[in-house]
Tab-separated table of C-alpha atoms in Angstrom:
chain	number	residue	atom	x	y	z
A	96	UNK	CA	68.501	122.731	94.235
A	97	UNK	CA	71.798	122.507	94.481
A	98	UNK	CA	74.278	119.701	95.707
A	99	UNK	CA	77.686	119.941	96.988
A	100	UNK	CA	80.058	117.475	97.051
A	101	UNK	CA	82.923	117.844	99.677
A	102	UNK	CA	85.822	115.635	99.119
A	103	UNK	CA	89.318	115.394	99.586
A	104	UNK	CA	89.149	112.598	96.543
A	105	UNK	CA	90.386	114.118	93.137
A	106	UNK	CA	88.191	116.220	91.553
A	107	UNK	CA	90.244	116.575	88.161
A	108	UNK	CA	89.924	113.813	87.075
A	109	UNK	CA	86.706	113.168	89.108
A	110	UNK	CA	87.051	109.975	91.224
A	111	UNK	CA	84.899	107.137	89.661
A	112	UNK	CA	82.362	106.655	92.170
A	113	UNK	CA	81.808	110.579	92.108
A	114	UNK	CA	81.319	110.353	88.328
A	115	UNK	CA	78.234	107.927	89.115
A	116	UNK	CA	76.979	110.321	91.357
A	117	UNK	CA	77.291	113.374	89.143
A	118	UNK	CA	75.792	111.407	85.969
A	119	UNK	CA	72.623	110.771	88.600
A	120	UNK	CA	72.028	114.172	89.663
A	121	UNK	CA	72.505	115.365	86.323
A	122	UNK	CA	69.677	113.153	84.835
A	123	UNK	CA	67.132	114.771	87.458
A	124	UNK	CA	68.331	118.174	86.388
A	125	UNK	CA	69.820	119.239	89.662
A	126	UNK	CA	73.197	121.232	89.882
A	127	UNK	CA	75.883	119.305	91.338
A	128	UNK	CA	79.185	121.090	92.565
A	129	UNK	CA	82.740	119.086	93.639
A	130	UNK	CA	84.776	120.982	96.474
A	131	UNK	CA	88.313	119.679	97.192
A	132	UNK	CA	89.875	121.818	99.622
A	133	UNK	CA	92.931	119.667	100.536
A	134	UNK	CA	95.182	120.634	97.557
A	135	UNK	CA	96.805	123.653	99.705
A	136	UNK	CA	100.327	124.852	100.253
A	137	UNK	CA	101.288	123.602	103.700
A	138	UNK	CA	101.809	126.637	106.251
A	139	UNK	CA	101.234	127.554	109.741
A	140	UNK	CA	97.422	127.099	110.080
A	141	UNK	CA	97.295	124.111	107.894
A	142	UNK	CA	99.570	122.013	110.476
A	143	UNK	CA	96.713	122.087	112.781
A	144	UNK	CA	95.507	118.613	111.727
A	145	UNK	CA	97.994	117.128	113.696
A	146	UNK	CA	95.588	117.703	116.916
A	147	UNK	CA	93.785	114.890	115.209
A	148	UNK	CA	96.606	112.883	114.135
A	149	UNK	CA	95.749	113.958	110.757
A	150	UNK	CA	92.422	111.793	110.714
A	151	UNK	CA	90.936	114.966	110.236
A	152	UNK	CA	91.725	117.709	107.432
A	153	UNK	CA	90.856	120.532	109.785
A	154	UNK	CA	92.789	123.401	107.778
A	155	UNK	CA	90.335	121.841	104.701
A	156	UNK	CA	87.023	121.844	106.588
A	157	UNK	CA	87.683	125.493	107.711
A	158	UNK	CA	88.183	126.233	103.785
A	159	UNK	CA	84.757	124.373	102.819
A	160	UNK	CA	82.714	126.320	105.721
A	161	UNK	CA	81.722	129.308	103.523
A	162	UNK	CA	80.646	127.068	101.044
A	163	UNK	CA	78.055	124.775	102.893
A	164	UNK	CA	75.654	127.808	102.757
A	165	UNK	CA	75.457	127.357	98.906
A	166	UNK	CA	74.054	123.983	98.755
A	167	UNK	CA	70.699	122.447	100.175
A	168	UNK	CA	72.036	118.764	100.201
A	169	UNK	CA	75.709	118.237	101.350
A	170	UNK	CA	77.559	115.052	100.732
A	171	UNK	CA	80.909	114.238	102.768
A	172	UNK	CA	82.906	111.829	100.832
A	173	UNK	CA	85.555	110.329	103.410
A	174	UNK	CA	86.721	110.712	106.939
A	175	UNK	CA	88.843	113.856	106.626
A	176	UNK	CA	86.135	116.153	106.210
A	177	UNK	CA	83.585	114.216	108.368
A	178	UNK	CA	83.454	117.045	110.937
A	179	UNK	CA	82.132	119.085	108.590
A	180	UNK	CA	78.687	117.700	108.986
A	181	UNK	CA	78.247	119.280	112.522
A	182	UNK	CA	78.666	122.502	110.916
A	183	UNK	CA	76.363	122.042	108.099
A	184	UNK	CA	73.495	120.302	110.346
A	185	UNK	CA	73.668	123.546	112.195
A	186	UNK	CA	72.833	125.363	109.068
A	187	UNK	CA	69.761	122.937	108.482
A	188	UNK	CA	71.106	121.288	105.503
A	189	UNK	CA	70.406	117.768	104.616
A	190	UNK	CA	73.568	115.854	105.243
A	191	UNK	CA	74.901	112.647	103.701
A	192	UNK	CA	78.085	110.926	104.614
A	193	UNK	CA	79.488	108.424	101.874
A	194	UNK	CA	82.483	106.386	102.355
A	195	UNK	CA	84.111	103.469	100.707
A	196	UNK	CA	86.834	102.613	102.928
A	197	UNK	CA	87.062	101.528	106.788
A	198	UNK	CA	88.591	104.895	107.260
A	199	UNK	CA	90.111	104.669	110.887
A	200	UNK	CA	92.295	101.587	110.036
A	201	UNK	CA	93.362	103.399	106.784
A	202	UNK	CA	94.317	106.838	108.517
A	203	UNK	CA	96.101	104.579	111.125
A	204	UNK	CA	98.338	102.612	108.590
A	205	UNK	CA	99.236	105.815	106.796
A	206	UNK	CA	100.174	107.233	110.195
A	207	UNK	CA	102.380	104.636	111.450
A	208	UNK	CA	103.973	104.515	107.986
A	209	UNK	CA	105.389	107.888	109.109
A	210	UNK	CA	105.598	107.922	113.013
A	211	UNK	CA	106.582	104.077	113.944
A	212	UNK	CA	105.910	104.974	117.627
A	213	UNK	CA	102.156	105.127	117.299
A	214	UNK	CA	101.928	101.365	117.067
A	215	UNK	CA	102.143	101.154	120.777
A	216	UNK	CA	99.083	102.850	120.912
A	217	UNK	CA	97.094	101.142	118.000
A	218	UNK	CA	94.170	99.908	119.979
A	219	UNK	CA	93.561	103.363	121.929
A	220	UNK	CA	93.874	105.341	118.757
A	221	UNK	CA	91.634	103.172	116.542
A	222	UNK	CA	89.004	102.839	119.470
A	223	UNK	CA	88.926	106.812	119.997
A	224	UNK	CA	88.649	107.585	116.171
A	225	UNK	CA	86.252	104.774	115.460
A	226	UNK	CA	83.955	106.523	118.135
A	227	UNK	CA	84.535	109.639	116.835
A	228	UNK	CA	83.347	108.698	113.252
A	229	UNK	CA	80.282	106.781	114.263
A	230	UNK	CA	79.310	109.682	116.760
A	231	UNK	CA	79.431	112.288	113.716
A	232	UNK	CA	77.989	109.985	111.079
A	233	UNK	CA	74.788	108.940	113.561
A	234	UNK	CA	74.668	112.365	115.185
A	235	UNK	CA	74.761	114.872	111.987
A	236	UNK	CA	74.153	112.832	108.901
A	237	UNK	CA	70.767	112.032	107.856
A	238	UNK	CA	72.166	109.167	105.857
A	239	UNK	CA	75.152	107.136	105.526
A	240	UNK	CA	76.366	105.429	102.402
A	241	UNK	CA	79.100	102.591	101.863
A	242	UNK	CA	80.494	100.436	99.262
A	243	UNK	CA	80.530	97.158	100.931
A	244	UNK	CA	78.624	94.935	103.309
A	245	UNK	CA	81.483	95.150	105.762
A	246	UNK	CA	81.022	98.861	106.375
A	247	UNK	CA	77.387	98.308	106.653
A	248	UNK	CA	77.948	96.180	109.620
A	249	UNK	CA	80.756	98.674	111.124
A	250	UNK	CA	77.805	101.092	111.204
A	251	UNK	CA	75.376	98.783	113.189
A	252	UNK	CA	73.648	98.246	109.765
A	253	UNK	CA	72.496	101.562	109.559
A	254	UNK	CA	74.123	102.391	106.434
A	255	UNK	CA	72.702	101.822	102.763
A	256	UNK	CA	75.271	99.663	100.543
A	257	UNK	CA	75.791	101.517	97.211
A	258	UNK	CA	78.106	99.406	95.357
A	259	UNK	CA	80.314	100.913	92.940
A	260	UNK	CA	79.229	100.883	89.126
A	261	UNK	CA	81.523	101.145	86.311
A	262	UNK	CA	81.579	103.725	84.214
A	263	UNK	CA	82.853	101.251	81.410
A	264	UNK	CA	79.646	98.837	81.416
A	265	UNK	CA	78.594	100.340	78.366
A	266	UNK	CA	81.516	100.098	76.261
A	267	UNK	CA	80.557	98.374	73.115
A	268	UNK	CA	84.073	96.519	72.694
A	269	UNK	CA	84.307	92.816	73.882
A	270	UNK	CA	87.145	91.319	75.508
A	271	UNK	CA	87.668	88.619	72.787
A	272	UNK	CA	88.973	85.254	73.819
A	273	UNK	CA	90.674	84.527	70.414
A	274	UNK	CA	92.952	87.609	70.672
A	275	UNK	CA	96.552	87.445	72.063
A	276	UNK	CA	96.596	87.591	76.047
A	277	UNK	CA	97.855	90.797	77.449
A	278	UNK	CA	97.682	91.756	81.469
A	279	UNK	CA	96.019	95.116	82.773
A	280	UNK	CA	96.244	96.585	85.916
A	281	UNK	CA	94.131	99.546	86.841
A	282	UNK	CA	94.630	102.169	89.930
A	283	UNK	CA	97.576	103.236	92.292
A	284	UNK	CA	100.407	100.871	91.625
A	285	UNK	CA	101.960	100.282	95.105
A	286	UNK	CA	103.834	97.539	97.145
A	287	UNK	CA	100.498	97.302	99.426
A	288	UNK	CA	98.436	96.621	95.856
A	289	UNK	CA	100.814	94.062	94.936
A	290	UNK	CA	103.091	95.903	92.501
A	291	UNK	CA	106.154	93.804	93.068
A	292	UNK	CA	104.452	90.306	92.637
A	293	UNK	CA	102.441	91.674	89.474
A	294	UNK	CA	106.042	92.417	87.736
A	295	UNK	CA	107.422	88.870	88.991
A	296	UNK	CA	104.436	87.366	87.392
A	297	UNK	CA	104.595	89.451	84.343
A	298	UNK	CA	108.197	88.407	83.707
A	299	UNK	CA	107.196	84.773	84.423
A	300	UNK	CA	104.171	84.709	82.120
A	301	UNK	CA	106.329	86.608	79.375
A	302	UNK	CA	103.172	89.020	78.869
A	303	UNK	CA	102.690	92.608	77.838
A	304	UNK	CA	101.575	94.392	80.751
A	305	UNK	CA	99.832	97.982	80.480
A	306	UNK	CA	99.461	99.748	83.933
A	307	UNK	CA	96.991	102.780	84.051
A	308	UNK	CA	97.427	104.772	87.404
A	309	UNK	CA	99.917	106.643	89.494
A	310	UNK	CA	103.192	104.656	90.740
A	311	UNK	CA	103.811	105.339	94.631
A	312	UNK	CA	107.248	104.902	95.120
A	313	UNK	CA	109.994	106.734	92.629
A	314	UNK	CA	112.322	103.441	92.723
A	315	UNK	CA	109.151	101.229	91.540
A	316	UNK	CA	108.628	103.740	88.741
A	317	UNK	CA	112.379	103.625	87.870
A	318	UNK	CA	111.918	99.676	87.701
A	319	UNK	CA	108.933	99.476	85.618
A	320	UNK	CA	110.437	102.096	83.019
A	321	UNK	CA	113.264	99.663	82.551
A	322	UNK	CA	111.190	96.872	81.452
A	323	UNK	CA	110.152	96.282	77.995
A	324	UNK	CA	106.853	94.485	77.947
A	325	UNK	CA	105.597	97.155	80.880
A	326	UNK	CA	103.683	100.326	79.599
A	327	UNK	CA	102.653	102.908	82.219
A	328	UNK	CA	100.402	105.488	82.015
A	329	UNK	CA	99.520	107.894	84.682
A	330	UNK	CA	96.376	108.063	85.976
A	331	UNK	CA	93.754	109.575	83.256
A	332	UNK	CA	90.213	110.836	83.778
A	333	UNK	CA	87.297	108.404	83.134
A	334	UNK	CA	86.694	109.340	79.461
A	335	UNK	CA	90.516	109.189	78.476
A	336	UNK	CA	90.796	105.514	80.170
A	337	UNK	CA	87.831	104.537	78.335
A	338	UNK	CA	89.766	105.408	74.969
A	339	UNK	CA	92.837	103.486	76.350
A	340	UNK	CA	90.823	100.229	77.081
A	341	UNK	CA	88.821	100.657	73.760
A	342	UNK	CA	92.380	100.475	71.925
A	343	UNK	CA	93.844	97.542	74.135
A	344	UNK	CA	90.552	95.652	73.767
A	345	UNK	CA	90.920	95.859	69.997
A	346	UNK	CA	94.293	94.452	70.158
A	347	UNK	CA	94.165	92.037	72.918
A	348	UNK	CA	92.610	89.575	75.234
A	349	UNK	CA	92.676	91.132	78.933
A	350	UNK	CA	93.234	89.739	82.047
A	351	UNK	CA	93.297	92.089	85.380
A	352	UNK	CA	95.450	92.245	88.348
A	353	UNK	CA	93.957	92.462	91.778
A	354	UNK	CA	96.599	91.408	94.223
A	355	UNK	CA	95.716	94.129	97.651
A	356	UNK	CA	97.260	92.872	100.363
A	357	UNK	CA	95.777	92.972	103.782
A	358	UNK	CA	97.884	95.482	105.124
A	359	UNK	CA	95.460	96.783	107.257
A	360	UNK	CA	91.884	95.632	108.039
A	361	UNK	CA	90.329	98.145	105.432
A	362	UNK	CA	92.488	96.631	102.577
A	363	UNK	CA	91.288	93.347	103.920
A	364	UNK	CA	87.692	93.385	103.554
A	365	UNK	CA	87.100	96.327	101.119
A	366	UNK	CA	85.460	95.949	97.701
A	367	UNK	CA	87.961	96.907	94.918
A	368	UNK	CA	86.728	99.129	92.012
A	369	UNK	CA	89.676	97.737	89.919
A	370	UNK	CA	87.923	94.224	90.420
A	371	UNK	CA	84.585	95.938	89.431
A	372	UNK	CA	85.892	97.847	86.432
A	373	UNK	CA	87.690	94.540	85.214
A	374	UNK	CA	84.399	92.629	85.285
A	375	UNK	CA	82.414	95.122	83.525
A	376	UNK	CA	84.173	94.550	80.621
A	377	UNK	CA	84.534	90.717	80.675
A	378	UNK	CA	87.940	90.953	82.055
A	379	UNK	CA	88.798	87.982	84.411
A	380	UNK	CA	90.924	88.793	87.472
A	381	UNK	CA	94.333	87.132	88.501
A	382	UNK	CA	93.923	87.509	92.082
A	383	UNK	CA	94.915	86.747	95.593
A	384	UNK	CA	92.665	85.296	98.548
A	385	UNK	CA	92.019	88.453	100.019
A	386	UNK	CA	88.014	87.951	100.716
A	387	UNK	CA	86.195	90.392	98.332
A	388	UNK	CA	88.334	89.231	95.358
A	389	UNK	CA	88.642	85.359	96.564
A	390	UNK	CA	84.780	85.287	96.326
A	391	UNK	CA	84.733	86.684	92.873
A	392	UNK	CA	87.154	84.221	91.504
A	393	UNK	CA	85.521	80.938	93.360
A	394	UNK	CA	82.175	82.346	91.366
A	395	UNK	CA	84.241	82.016	88.097
A	396	UNK	CA	85.352	85.224	87.413
A	397	UNK	CA	88.981	84.737	87.461
A	398	UNK	CA	92.169	82.521	88.224
A	399	UNK	CA	94.136	82.737	91.698
A	400	UNK	CA	97.627	84.036	91.334
A	401	UNK	CA	98.876	80.700	92.830
A	402	UNK	CA	97.339	78.520	90.615
A	403	UNK	CA	100.092	76.292	89.647
A	404	UNK	CA	97.832	76.115	85.894
A	405	UNK	CA	97.652	79.406	85.317
A	406	UNK	CA	99.667	79.909	82.218
A	407	UNK	CA	97.910	76.875	80.535
A	408	UNK	CA	94.509	78.418	81.372
A	409	UNK	CA	95.574	81.669	80.042
A	410	UNK	CA	95.986	79.900	76.558
A	411	UNK	CA	92.858	77.616	76.696
A	412	UNK	CA	90.013	79.288	74.885
A	413	UNK	CA	87.325	77.453	76.559
A	414	UNK	CA	88.375	78.599	79.850
A	415	UNK	CA	88.933	82.052	78.398
A	416	UNK	CA	85.454	82.081	77.053
A	417	UNK	CA	83.768	80.509	80.261
A	418	UNK	CA	85.500	83.419	82.550
A	419	UNK	CA	84.638	86.405	80.396
A	420	UNK	CA	81.071	85.021	79.988
A	421	UNK	CA	80.914	84.885	83.921
A	422	UNK	CA	82.896	87.822	84.699
A	423	UNK	CA	80.160	90.042	82.765
A	424	UNK	CA	77.107	88.666	84.150
A	425	UNK	CA	78.443	88.707	87.814
A	426	UNK	CA	78.689	92.228	87.370
A	427	UNK	CA	75.506	92.875	85.992
A	428	UNK	CA	74.057	90.600	88.721
A	429	UNK	CA	75.743	92.523	91.608
A	430	UNK	CA	77.096	96.079	90.306
A	431	UNK	CA	75.301	97.292	87.362
A	432	UNK	CA	74.626	101.139	87.021
A	433	UNK	CA	71.080	100.449	87.004
A	434	UNK	CA	71.203	98.815	90.466
A	435	UNK	CA	73.090	101.836	91.738
A	436	UNK	CA	70.350	104.353	90.229
A	437	UNK	CA	67.710	102.401	91.652
A	438	UNK	CA	69.381	102.706	95.088
A	439	UNK	CA	70.342	106.356	95.150
A	440	UNK	CA	66.895	106.910	93.818
A	441	UNK	CA	65.258	105.237	97.115
A	442	UNK	CA	68.102	107.166	99.084
A	443	UNK	CA	67.488	110.414	97.450
A	444	UNK	CA	63.762	110.436	97.397
A	445	UNK	CA	62.599	112.047	100.779
A	446	UNK	CA	65.487	114.668	100.180
A	447	UNK	CA	64.314	115.572	96.669
A	448	UNK	CA	60.681	115.967	97.138
A	449	UNK	CA	58.908	119.223	96.038
A	450	UNK	CA	57.463	119.389	99.539
A	451	UNK	CA	60.574	120.054	101.604
């Protein structure tokens, strides 16, 4: 049996959610391959995606089709490749749609940044593509996998919630409250993710800040390069990032930033992988009142960015001890890899049966 993941997400390095799937199938002795056909040079044919306002990557889908026959089970990861489900179903493949975003809202936001006039037609465009996504998912996919309850509701409670689990949960290094405090940011560093607020607070707290992830804008990259207390490292593989975090934890007590802005509905309600990575390591959050982050902070896993006593609390040993203990416990209660494994086992059992 062979499983194929068709994804516009990074495969070099492999996106963390895909790492979890890879680990599961490898433990089952099942061959798995990841295909990303989106890294092409623009040409006349590749521009056909404008027909669907770039919500779907039609050229990449066309490139993927010859590979579908090579697999028994097809995972389609993200809306951009979802029309491939219809072709895969025509070949009698098992098809699963895995999505971690409210893609229609995310894609529309990206579109309106390029073409301002589409804002006039937001309701119509969003309505059309929501209907298309749901139609492809319900009609041509055997299962729908999501990483949040908000997405489960979006798919009429017909989707399986498969929360992201952190690849760092088994690290032996601990976040020691008695060590000097340093700030941490994981992921794409952009204004929508609170980049400028993070820089401002770093200056106010006068603490070292370590950023691991690509910077979205040249101006922003230039700005952080000029700040001595900020260290920036471009996106790393999971294994390389693990080594970097081990080194940081040997020197510092880390606190992680999560300041995603509700720039669109997906950002407003979606789980953030960075939050879960922080909690897995016992790293409390400095976060805003965005619902998924707010829930974690109110559960005792962090501090609000607008807390007037933020600096004092970060220097209080008992506060830090409580934050770290609660963060680890919250992670294991909600996001542990054992929970991911148990859920994916239930989902995949009918399709991995030797009787198929």
